[in-house]
Amino acid sequence: MSETQLLASISEAVTIAVSELVTVAKLQAGDLLVMGCSTSEVRGARIGTESTTDVGETIVAAATAVLEPQGIALAVQCCEHLNRALVLEKAVAMQHNWPICNAVPQLHAGGATAMAAYKHFKEPVVVERVAADAAIDIGDTLSGMHLKPVAVPVRLAVKTIGEAHVTAGRVRPKYIGGARAVYDESLM
């Protein structure tokens, strides 16, 4: 497969996966989706060993093409060298009162996908943590740590993007009460 074909297949898989997650998680304008991604894993290598900017840029472009028209914000998780901090739009950080950190993701200190987000976003900032409504993890990067309680696994039709394993999650409101409690099925 040529590089062009590989990037096209990655873009298509990300578009399908993110679209499905938006639907299953019932995301709407104002919600936040967090994405963790190892471009090394997408390329078939061990996480952190072969980061590639073209793959990161392809993934961010495909995800934002799905999310932006719906008013859903994207936060892209950095690698462990930036303590899994996140890149997002300044307006989203300000809206949630998330403290802004001084860091600019690099290829081997943040990762290619976080670099791509920092380049792509209009006013990018880095924050240490968020409380997201849904998460997609491409390459087992542990992005679920940034979900609001209560996290619920989502089984997507897309199981891999490139060579990377894909997992996803959404949140639901906490159940409170006990044996006498009645719950709203539409919120489950």
Short mmCIF file of N, CA and C in Angstrom, two decimals:
data_model
loop_
_atom_site.label_atom_id
_atom_site.label_comp_id
_atom_site.label_asym_id
_atom_site.label_seq_id
_atom_site.Cartn_x
_atom_site.Cartn_y
_atom_site.Cartn_z
N MET A 1 0.85 -1.18 0.00
CA MET A 1 0.00 0.00 0.00
C MET A 1 0.90 1.24 0.00
N SER A 2 0.59 2.18 -0.87
CA SER A 2 1.36 3.42 -0.94
C SER A 2 1.05 4.30 0.28
N GLU A 3 1.92 5.29 0.52
CA GLU A 3 1.71 6.22 1.63
C GLU A 3 0.38 6.98 1.45
N THR A 4 0.07 7.38 0.24
CA THR A 4 -1.18 8.08 -0.04
C THR A 4 -2.38 7.19 0.27
N GLN A 5 -2.32 5.94 -0.13
CA GLN A 5 -3.41 5.01 0.16
C GLN A 5 -3.54 4.75 1.65
N LEU A 6 -2.41 4.63 2.34
CA LEU A 6 -2.43 4.41 3.78
C LEU A 6 -3.10 5.58 4.50
N LEU A 7 -2.70 6.80 4.15
CA LEU A 7 -3.29 7.98 4.79
C LEU A 7 -4.77 8.09 4.48
N ALA A 8 -5.17 7.74 3.27
CA ALA A 8 -6.60 7.77 2.91
C ALA A 8 -7.38 6.74 3.72
N SER A 9 -6.81 5.56 3.92
CA SER A 9 -7.51 4.53 4.70
C SER A 9 -7.59 4.92 6.17
N ILE A 10 -6.55 5.58 6.68
CA ILE A 10 -6.56 6.07 8.07
C ILE A 10 -7.65 7.13 8.22
N SER A 11 -7.70 8.07 7.30
CA SER A 11 -8.70 9.13 7.34
C SER A 11 -10.12 8.56 7.32
N GLU A 12 -10.34 7.60 6.46
CA GLU A 12 -11.67 6.99 6.36
C GLU A 12 -12.04 6.26 7.65
N ALA A 13 -11.10 5.51 8.22
CA ALA A 13 -11.37 4.77 9.46
C ALA A 13 -11.66 5.73 10.62
N VAL A 14 -10.89 6.82 10.72
CA VAL A 14 -11.12 7.80 11.79
C VAL A 14 -12.49 8.45 11.61
N THR A 15 -12.84 8.80 10.39
CA THR A 15 -14.14 9.42 10.11
C THR A 15 -15.27 8.49 10.55
N ILE A 16 -15.18 7.23 10.20
CA ILE A 16 -16.22 6.26 10.56
C ILE A 16 -16.28 6.08 12.07
N ALA A 17 -15.13 5.88 12.71
CA ALA A 17 -15.09 5.64 14.16
C ALA A 17 -15.61 6.84 14.95
N VAL A 18 -15.15 8.03 14.62
CA VAL A 18 -15.59 9.23 15.35
C VAL A 18 -17.08 9.47 15.11
N SER A 19 -17.54 9.30 13.89
CA SER A 19 -18.97 9.48 13.60
C SER A 19 -19.82 8.51 14.40
N GLU A 20 -19.39 7.25 14.47
CA GLU A 20 -20.14 6.26 15.24
C GLU A 20 -20.14 6.61 16.72
N LEU A 21 -19.00 7.02 17.25
CA LEU A 21 -18.93 7.38 18.66
C LEU A 21 -19.83 8.57 18.97
N VAL A 22 -19.86 9.56 18.10
CA VAL A 22 -20.74 10.71 18.30
C VAL A 22 -22.20 10.25 18.40
N THR A 23 -22.58 9.33 17.55
CA THR A 23 -23.95 8.82 17.55
C THR A 23 -24.24 8.00 18.79
N VAL A 24 -23.40 7.02 19.09
CA VAL A 24 -23.63 6.13 20.23
C VAL A 24 -23.61 6.90 21.54
N ALA A 25 -22.68 7.83 21.67
CA ALA A 25 -22.55 8.62 22.91
C ALA A 25 -23.57 9.75 22.98
N LYS A 26 -24.34 9.95 21.91
CA LYS A 26 -25.35 11.02 21.85
C LYS A 26 -24.72 12.38 22.14
N LEU A 27 -23.55 12.60 21.53
CA LEU A 27 -22.88 13.88 21.73
C LEU A 27 -23.62 14.99 21.01
N GLN A 28 -23.53 16.18 21.57
CA GLN A 28 -24.18 17.34 20.97
C GLN A 28 -23.28 18.56 21.13
N ALA A 29 -23.68 19.64 20.52
CA ALA A 29 -22.90 20.88 20.57
C ALA A 29 -22.55 21.22 22.02
N GLY A 30 -21.29 21.57 22.24
CA GLY A 30 -20.82 21.92 23.57
C GLY A 30 -20.17 20.76 24.30
N ASP A 31 -20.34 19.53 23.81
CA ASP A 31 -19.70 18.37 24.43
C ASP A 31 -18.23 18.31 24.03
N LEU A 32 -17.48 17.47 24.74
CA LEU A 32 -16.05 17.33 24.51
C LEU A 32 -15.70 15.87 24.28
N LEU A 33 -14.97 15.62 23.20
CA LEU A 33 -14.45 14.29 22.90
C LEU A 33 -12.94 14.35 23.04
N VAL A 34 -12.38 13.43 23.81
CA VAL A 34 -10.93 13.35 23.97
C VAL A 34 -10.41 12.22 23.10
N MET A 35 -9.26 12.47 22.47
CA MET A 35 -8.63 11.47 21.62
C MET A 35 -7.19 11.26 22.05
N GLY A 36 -6.86 10.01 22.28
CA GLY A 36 -5.47 9.62 22.48
C GLY A 36 -5.04 8.85 21.26
N CYS A 37 -3.80 9.03 20.81
CA CYS A 37 -3.37 8.36 19.59
C CYS A 37 -1.87 8.17 19.56
N SER A 38 -1.47 6.96 19.24
CA SER A 38 -0.06 6.66 18.98
C SER A 38 0.09 6.47 17.48
N THR A 39 0.75 7.41 16.82
CA THR A 39 0.98 7.25 15.38
C THR A 39 1.94 6.09 15.13
N SER A 40 2.80 5.79 16.09
CA SER A 40 3.69 4.63 15.97
C SER A 40 2.86 3.36 15.86
N GLU A 41 1.88 3.21 16.74
CA GLU A 41 1.01 2.02 16.72
C GLU A 41 0.22 1.96 15.42
N VAL A 42 -0.26 3.10 14.94
CA VAL A 42 -0.99 3.13 13.67
C VAL A 42 -0.11 2.58 12.56
N ARG A 43 1.17 2.89 12.60
CA ARG A 43 2.11 2.44 11.58
C ARG A 43 2.62 1.02 11.83
N GLY A 44 2.19 0.40 12.93
CA GLY A 44 2.57 -0.98 13.21
C GLY A 44 3.79 -1.14 14.09
N ALA A 45 4.24 -0.06 14.72
CA ALA A 45 5.41 -0.11 15.61
C ALA A 45 4.95 0.03 17.07
N ARG A 46 5.87 -0.18 17.98
CA ARG A 46 5.57 -0.04 19.40
C ARG A 46 5.38 1.44 19.74
N ILE A 47 4.43 1.72 20.61
CA ILE A 47 4.10 3.08 21.00
C ILE A 47 5.36 3.88 21.34
N GLY A 48 5.44 5.10 20.80
CA GLY A 48 6.53 6.01 21.09
C GLY A 48 7.82 5.78 20.32
N THR A 49 7.82 4.85 19.38
CA THR A 49 9.08 4.53 18.71
C THR A 49 9.19 5.08 17.29
N GLU A 50 8.06 5.31 16.63
CA GLU A 50 8.11 5.78 15.24
C GLU A 50 7.02 6.82 14.96
N SER A 51 6.98 7.85 15.78
CA SER A 51 5.98 8.91 15.61
C SER A 51 6.11 9.54 14.23
N THR A 52 4.96 9.80 13.58
CA THR A 52 4.98 10.39 12.25
C THR A 52 3.95 11.50 12.13
N THR A 53 4.41 12.66 11.69
CA THR A 53 3.54 13.83 11.63
C THR A 53 2.43 13.69 10.59
N ASP A 54 2.70 13.03 9.47
CA ASP A 54 1.66 12.91 8.44
C ASP A 54 0.47 12.11 8.95
N VAL A 55 0.71 11.08 9.74
CA VAL A 55 -0.38 10.29 10.31
C VAL A 55 -1.14 11.12 11.34
N GLY A 56 -0.43 11.83 12.21
CA GLY A 56 -1.08 12.69 13.20
C GLY A 56 -1.96 13.75 12.56
N GLU A 57 -1.43 14.39 11.53
CA GLU A 57 -2.20 15.43 10.84
C GLU A 57 -3.43 14.85 10.14
N THR A 58 -3.30 13.66 9.58
CA THR A 58 -4.44 13.00 8.92
C THR A 58 -5.53 12.69 9.93
N ILE A 59 -5.15 12.20 11.08
CA ILE A 59 -6.11 11.82 12.13
C ILE A 59 -6.83 13.04 12.68
N VAL A 60 -6.09 14.10 12.98
CA VAL A 60 -6.71 15.32 13.52
C VAL A 60 -7.65 15.93 12.48
N ALA A 61 -7.22 15.98 11.22
CA ALA A 61 -8.07 16.55 10.17
C ALA A 61 -9.37 15.76 10.01
N ALA A 62 -9.29 14.44 10.04
CA ALA A 62 -10.49 13.62 9.89
C ALA A 62 -11.43 13.78 11.08
N ALA A 63 -10.87 13.79 12.30
CA ALA A 63 -11.72 13.93 13.49
C ALA A 63 -12.40 15.30 13.53
N THR A 64 -11.64 16.36 13.27
CA THR A 64 -12.24 17.70 13.32
C THR A 64 -13.26 17.91 12.21
N ALA A 65 -13.08 17.25 11.08
CA ALA A 65 -14.07 17.36 10.00
C ALA A 65 -15.41 16.80 10.42
N VAL A 66 -15.42 15.83 11.30
CA VAL A 66 -16.67 15.27 11.84
C VAL A 66 -17.21 16.15 12.97
N LEU A 67 -16.34 16.57 13.88
CA LEU A 67 -16.77 17.22 15.12
C LEU A 67 -17.11 18.70 14.96
N GLU A 68 -16.29 19.47 14.25
CA GLU A 68 -16.49 20.92 14.17
C GLU A 68 -17.87 21.32 13.66
N PRO A 69 -18.38 20.71 12.58
CA PRO A 69 -19.70 21.12 12.10
C PRO A 69 -20.83 20.89 13.11
N GLN A 70 -20.58 19.99 14.06
CA GLN A 70 -21.59 19.67 15.08
C GLN A 70 -21.38 20.45 16.38
N GLY A 71 -20.33 21.26 16.42
CA GLY A 71 -20.05 22.06 17.60
C GLY A 71 -19.50 21.24 18.76
N ILE A 72 -18.91 20.08 18.46
CA ILE A 72 -18.32 19.22 19.48
C ILE A 72 -16.83 19.52 19.53
N ALA A 73 -16.32 19.78 20.71
CA ALA A 73 -14.91 20.13 20.87
C ALA A 73 -14.05 18.87 20.92
N LEU A 74 -12.81 19.00 20.47
CA LEU A 74 -11.84 17.92 20.49
C LEU A 74 -10.68 18.30 21.39
N ALA A 75 -10.29 17.37 22.26
CA ALA A 75 -9.07 17.50 23.06
C ALA A 75 -8.19 16.33 22.68
N VAL A 76 -6.94 16.61 22.34
CA VAL A 76 -6.01 15.56 21.92
C VAL A 76 -4.97 15.37 23.02
N GLN A 77 -4.90 14.13 23.48
CA GLN A 77 -4.01 13.78 24.59
C GLN A 77 -2.56 13.69 24.13
N CYS A 78 -1.68 14.26 24.92
CA CYS A 78 -0.24 14.15 24.69
C CYS A 78 0.26 12.82 25.27
N CYS A 79 1.48 12.47 24.95
CA CYS A 79 2.08 11.24 25.48
C CYS A 79 2.51 11.46 26.93
N GLU A 80 3.06 10.40 27.52
CA GLU A 80 3.43 10.45 28.94
C GLU A 80 4.56 11.44 29.22
N HIS A 81 5.32 11.84 28.20
CA HIS A 81 6.40 12.81 28.42
C HIS A 81 5.87 14.20 28.74
N LEU A 82 4.60 14.44 28.44
CA LEU A 82 3.92 15.67 28.90
C LEU A 82 2.79 15.30 29.86
N ASN A 83 2.97 14.16 30.55
CA ASN A 83 2.04 13.71 31.58
C ASN A 83 0.60 13.54 31.09
N ARG A 84 0.46 13.16 29.82
CA ARG A 84 -0.86 12.95 29.21
C ARG A 84 -1.75 14.19 29.29
N ALA A 85 -1.11 15.36 29.26
CA ALA A 85 -1.85 16.62 29.17
C ALA A 85 -2.59 16.64 27.84
N LEU A 86 -3.40 17.64 27.63
CA LEU A 86 -4.25 17.68 26.44
C LEU A 86 -4.16 19.01 25.71
N VAL A 87 -4.25 18.94 24.39
CA VAL A 87 -4.29 20.12 23.53
C VAL A 87 -5.75 20.35 23.16
N LEU A 88 -6.22 21.56 23.35
CA LEU A 88 -7.59 21.92 22.96
C LEU A 88 -7.65 23.40 22.67
N GLU A 89 -8.81 23.83 22.23
CA GLU A 89 -9.00 25.26 21.94
C GLU A 89 -9.05 26.05 23.25
N LYS A 90 -8.43 27.21 23.25
CA LYS A 90 -8.40 28.08 24.44
C LYS A 90 -9.81 28.38 24.94
N ALA A 91 -10.74 28.61 24.03
CA ALA A 91 -12.11 28.93 24.43
C ALA A 91 -12.74 27.80 25.26
N VAL A 92 -12.42 26.57 24.92
CA VAL A 92 -12.96 25.42 25.67
C VAL A 92 -12.34 25.38 27.07
N ALA A 93 -11.04 25.59 27.15
CA ALA A 93 -10.37 25.62 28.46
C ALA A 93 -10.93 26.73 29.34
N MET A 94 -11.12 27.90 28.75
CA MET A 94 -11.66 29.04 29.50
C MET A 94 -13.09 28.78 29.95
N GLN A 95 -13.90 28.21 29.09
CA GLN A 95 -15.30 27.91 29.41
C GLN A 95 -15.40 27.00 30.63
N HIS A 96 -14.48 26.05 30.75
CA HIS A 96 -14.52 25.08 31.85
C HIS A 96 -13.61 25.46 33.01
N ASN A 97 -12.91 26.60 32.87
CA ASN A 97 -11.99 27.06 33.90
C ASN A 97 -10.87 26.06 34.16
N TRP A 98 -10.37 25.41 33.09
CA TRP A 98 -9.25 24.49 33.20
C TRP A 98 -7.97 25.30 33.10
N PRO A 99 -7.09 25.20 34.09
CA PRO A 99 -5.84 25.97 34.05
C PRO A 99 -4.98 25.61 32.83
N ILE A 100 -4.46 26.64 32.20
CA ILE A 100 -3.63 26.47 31.01
C ILE A 100 -2.17 26.29 31.44
N CYS A 101 -1.50 25.33 30.81
CA CYS A 101 -0.09 25.04 31.08
C CYS A 101 0.76 25.61 29.96
N ASN A 102 2.04 25.79 30.25
CA ASN A 102 2.97 26.28 29.23
C ASN A 102 3.75 25.10 28.67
N ALA A 103 3.26 24.54 27.58
CA ALA A 103 3.94 23.45 26.89
C ALA A 103 3.51 23.46 25.43
N VAL A 104 4.44 23.13 24.56
CA VAL A 104 4.16 23.00 23.14
C VAL A 104 4.55 21.59 22.75
N PRO A 105 3.60 20.74 22.35
CA PRO A 105 3.94 19.36 22.02
C PRO A 105 4.97 19.27 20.89
N GLN A 106 5.89 18.32 21.07
CA GLN A 106 6.92 18.02 20.08
C GLN A 106 6.80 16.54 19.71
N LEU A 107 7.49 16.12 18.69
CA LEU A 107 7.36 14.76 18.18
C LEU A 107 7.58 13.71 19.27
N HIS A 108 8.60 13.88 20.09
CA HIS A 108 8.88 12.88 21.13
C HIS A 108 8.66 13.42 22.54
N ALA A 109 7.86 14.46 22.65
CA ALA A 109 7.44 15.01 23.94
C ALA A 109 6.07 15.62 23.74
N GLY A 110 5.11 14.76 23.61
CA GLY A 110 3.74 15.17 23.33
C GLY A 110 3.15 14.27 22.27
N GLY A 111 3.91 14.06 21.20
CA GLY A 111 3.49 13.13 20.15
C GLY A 111 2.98 13.84 18.90
N ALA A 112 2.97 13.08 17.83
CA ALA A 112 2.61 13.62 16.52
C ALA A 112 1.16 14.08 16.43
N THR A 113 0.25 13.39 17.09
CA THR A 113 -1.16 13.79 17.02
C THR A 113 -1.39 15.07 17.82
N ALA A 114 -0.78 15.17 18.99
CA ALA A 114 -0.88 16.39 19.79
C ALA A 114 -0.23 17.57 19.05
N MET A 115 0.91 17.31 18.39
CA MET A 115 1.54 18.35 17.57
C MET A 115 0.60 18.82 16.47
N ALA A 116 -0.06 17.86 15.82
CA ALA A 116 -0.98 18.20 14.73
C ALA A 116 -2.14 19.03 15.26
N ALA A 117 -2.66 18.67 16.42
CA ALA A 117 -3.76 19.45 17.00
C ALA A 117 -3.30 20.86 17.32
N TYR A 118 -2.11 20.98 17.89
CA TYR A 118 -1.57 22.30 18.23
C TYR A 118 -1.42 23.16 16.98
N LYS A 119 -1.06 22.53 15.89
CA LYS A 119 -0.91 23.23 14.61
C LYS A 119 -2.27 23.56 13.98
N HIS A 120 -3.22 22.65 14.11
CA HIS A 120 -4.52 22.76 13.43
C HIS A 120 -5.50 23.70 14.14
N PHE A 121 -5.50 23.68 15.48
CA PHE A 121 -6.48 24.47 16.23
C PHE A 121 -6.23 25.97 16.04
N LYS A 122 -7.30 26.75 16.14
CA LYS A 122 -7.20 28.19 15.94
C LYS A 122 -6.40 28.86 17.04
N GLU A 123 -6.69 28.51 18.30
CA GLU A 123 -6.02 29.09 19.46
C GLU A 123 -5.70 27.96 20.44
N PRO A 124 -4.69 27.14 20.13
CA PRO A 124 -4.42 25.96 20.94
C PRO A 124 -3.79 26.29 22.28
N VAL A 125 -4.18 25.51 23.28
CA VAL A 125 -3.56 25.57 24.59
C VAL A 125 -3.40 24.14 25.10
N VAL A 126 -2.62 24.00 26.14
CA VAL A 126 -2.43 22.70 26.79
C VAL A 126 -2.96 22.81 28.22
N VAL A 127 -3.74 21.80 28.62
CA VAL A 127 -4.23 21.71 29.99
C VAL A 127 -3.86 20.33 30.54
N GLU A 128 -3.80 20.23 31.87
CA GLU A 128 -3.40 18.96 32.48
C GLU A 128 -4.49 17.90 32.44
N ARG A 129 -5.73 18.33 32.59
CA ARG A 129 -6.82 17.35 32.63
C ARG A 129 -8.11 17.98 32.16
N VAL A 130 -9.00 17.13 31.70
CA VAL A 130 -10.33 17.54 31.28
C VAL A 130 -11.33 16.54 31.85
N ALA A 131 -12.59 16.82 31.65
CA ALA A 131 -13.67 15.90 32.01
C ALA A 131 -14.54 15.78 30.76
N ALA A 132 -14.19 14.79 29.92
CA ALA A 132 -14.80 14.65 28.60
C ALA A 132 -16.06 13.80 28.64
N ASP A 133 -16.86 13.98 27.60
CA ASP A 133 -18.12 13.25 27.44
C ASP A 133 -17.94 11.94 26.68
N ALA A 134 -16.84 11.82 25.95
CA ALA A 134 -16.54 10.60 25.20
C ALA A 134 -15.04 10.58 24.92
N ALA A 135 -14.53 9.38 24.64
CA ALA A 135 -13.11 9.24 24.34
C ALA A 135 -12.91 8.19 23.27
N ILE A 136 -11.93 8.43 22.43
CA ILE A 136 -11.50 7.42 21.46
C ILE A 136 -9.99 7.29 21.63
N ASP A 137 -9.55 6.04 21.72
CA ASP A 137 -8.17 5.73 21.98
C ASP A 137 -7.63 4.90 20.83
N ILE A 138 -6.69 5.45 20.12
CA ILE A 138 -6.09 4.79 18.95
C ILE A 138 -4.67 4.38 19.33
N GLY A 139 -4.49 3.10 19.65
CA GLY A 139 -3.17 2.61 20.01
C GLY A 139 -2.93 2.46 21.50
N ASP A 140 -4.00 2.29 22.26
CA ASP A 140 -3.88 1.99 23.70
C ASP A 140 -3.10 3.04 24.48
N THR A 141 -3.52 4.29 24.38
CA THR A 141 -2.84 5.40 25.05
C THR A 141 -3.49 5.82 26.36
N LEU A 142 -4.51 5.11 26.79
CA LEU A 142 -5.17 5.35 28.08
C LEU A 142 -5.92 6.66 28.16
N SER A 143 -6.58 7.05 27.09
CA SER A 143 -7.31 8.33 27.09
C SER A 143 -8.56 8.31 27.96
N GLY A 144 -9.02 7.14 28.36
CA GLY A 144 -10.20 7.04 29.22
C GLY A 144 -10.03 7.73 30.56
N MET A 145 -8.77 8.00 30.95
CA MET A 145 -8.52 8.69 32.21
C MET A 145 -9.09 10.11 32.22
N HIS A 146 -9.46 10.61 31.04
CA HIS A 146 -9.96 11.97 30.94
C HIS A 146 -11.49 12.03 30.79
N LEU A 147 -12.17 10.92 31.02
CA LEU A 147 -13.64 10.90 30.94
C LEU A 147 -14.27 11.32 32.27
N LYS A 148 -15.44 11.94 32.18
CA LYS A 148 -16.24 12.19 33.38
C LYS A 148 -16.68 10.84 33.95
N PRO A 149 -16.99 10.80 35.23
CA PRO A 149 -17.65 9.59 35.73
C PRO A 149 -19.08 9.60 35.23
N VAL A 150 -19.69 8.60 34.87
CA VAL A 150 -19.34 7.20 34.90
C VAL A 150 -19.04 6.77 33.46
N ALA A 151 -17.86 6.16 33.24
CA ALA A 151 -17.44 5.75 31.90
C ALA A 151 -18.08 4.42 31.53
N VAL A 152 -18.51 4.35 30.26
CA VAL A 152 -19.13 3.14 29.72
C VAL A 152 -18.39 2.79 28.43
N PRO A 153 -17.92 1.54 28.30
CA PRO A 153 -17.24 1.16 27.06
C PRO A 153 -18.18 1.23 25.86
N VAL A 154 -17.64 1.60 24.71
CA VAL A 154 -18.39 1.61 23.45
C VAL A 154 -17.66 0.67 22.50
N ARG A 155 -18.38 -0.29 21.96
CA ARG A 155 -17.81 -1.23 20.99
C ARG A 155 -18.05 -0.67 19.60
N LEU A 156 -17.01 -0.12 18.99
CA LEU A 156 -17.13 0.46 17.66
C LEU A 156 -16.98 -0.61 16.58
N ALA A 157 -17.55 -0.35 15.42
CA ALA A 157 -17.38 -1.24 14.28
C ALA A 157 -15.92 -1.23 13.81
N VAL A 158 -15.26 -0.09 13.94
CA VAL A 158 -13.85 0.03 13.57
C VAL A 158 -13.02 -0.48 14.75
N LYS A 159 -12.32 -1.58 14.56
CA LYS A 159 -11.52 -2.20 15.63
C LYS A 159 -10.06 -1.77 15.57
N THR A 160 -9.60 -1.37 14.39
CA THR A 160 -8.23 -0.91 14.23
C THR A 160 -8.20 0.27 13.27
N ILE A 161 -7.22 1.14 13.49
CA ILE A 161 -6.92 2.22 12.55
C ILE A 161 -5.46 2.03 12.21
N GLY A 162 -5.21 1.74 10.95
CA GLY A 162 -3.88 1.26 10.58
C GLY A 162 -3.68 -0.05 11.31
N GLU A 163 -2.60 -0.14 12.06
CA GLU A 163 -2.32 -1.35 12.86
C GLU A 163 -2.68 -1.16 14.33
N ALA A 164 -3.20 0.01 14.70
CA ALA A 164 -3.47 0.33 16.10
C ALA A 164 -4.84 -0.16 16.55
N HIS A 165 -4.87 -0.72 17.74
CA HIS A 165 -6.11 -1.14 18.39
C HIS A 165 -6.92 0.10 18.76
N VAL A 166 -8.25 0.05 18.55
CA VAL A 166 -9.12 1.19 18.87
C VAL A 166 -10.09 0.80 19.98
N THR A 167 -10.17 1.64 20.99
CA THR A 167 -11.18 1.50 22.03
C THR A 167 -11.88 2.85 22.17
N ALA A 168 -13.06 2.80 22.74
CA ALA A 168 -13.82 4.05 22.90
C ALA A 168 -14.69 3.95 24.15
N GLY A 169 -15.13 5.10 24.61
CA GLY A 169 -16.00 5.14 25.77
C GLY A 169 -16.87 6.38 25.73
N ARG A 170 -17.93 6.30 26.48
CA ARG A 170 -18.84 7.43 26.66
C ARG A 170 -19.12 7.54 28.14
N VAL A 171 -19.88 8.52 28.53
CA VAL A 171 -20.25 8.65 29.93
C VAL A 171 -21.77 8.63 30.07
N ARG A 172 -22.20 8.36 31.27
CA ARG A 172 -23.61 8.44 31.61
C ARG A 172 -23.72 9.06 32.98
N PRO A 173 -24.88 9.64 33.30
CA PRO A 173 -25.05 10.17 34.65
C PRO A 173 -24.96 9.05 35.69
N LYS A 174 -24.48 9.39 36.89
CA LYS A 174 -24.41 8.42 37.98
C LYS A 174 -25.81 7.99 38.38
N TYR A 175 -25.92 6.72 38.74
CA TYR A 175 -27.16 6.25 39.36
C TYR A 175 -27.08 6.58 40.84
N ILE A 176 -28.11 7.19 41.36
CA ILE A 176 -28.15 7.43 42.80
C ILE A 176 -29.44 6.85 43.34
N GLY A 177 -29.47 6.61 44.60
CA GLY A 177 -30.66 6.03 45.21
C GLY A 177 -30.38 4.60 45.60
N GLY A 178 -31.39 3.82 45.59
CA GLY A 178 -31.26 2.42 46.01
C GLY A 178 -32.36 1.60 45.37
N ALA A 179 -32.84 0.64 46.10
CA ALA A 179 -33.84 -0.30 45.59
C ALA A 179 -35.11 0.40 45.12
N ARG A 180 -35.44 1.54 45.67
CA ARG A 180 -36.67 2.25 45.31
C ARG A 180 -36.48 3.25 44.18
N ALA A 181 -35.24 3.46 43.76
CA ALA A 181 -34.94 4.46 42.73
C ALA A 181 -35.51 4.03 41.38
N VAL A 182 -35.93 5.03 40.62
CA VAL A 182 -36.39 4.83 39.24
C VAL A 182 -35.48 5.67 38.37
N TYR A 183 -35.04 5.10 37.24
CA TYR A 183 -34.08 5.79 36.39
C TYR A 183 -34.68 6.13 35.04
N ASP A 184 -34.19 7.21 34.44
CA ASP A 184 -34.60 7.64 33.11
C ASP A 184 -33.81 6.82 32.08
N GLU A 185 -34.47 5.91 31.41
CA GLU A 185 -33.82 5.02 30.44
C GLU A 185 -33.10 5.78 29.32
N SER A 186 -33.57 6.97 28.96
CA SER A 186 -32.94 7.71 27.87
C SER A 186 -31.56 8.22 28.24
N LEU A 187 -31.22 8.27 29.54
CA LEU A 187 -29.92 8.74 29.99
C LEU A 187 -28.92 7.62 30.19
N MET A 188 -29.34 6.38 29.98
CA MET A 188 -28.45 5.25 30.20
C MET A 188 -27.65 5.03 28.97
#
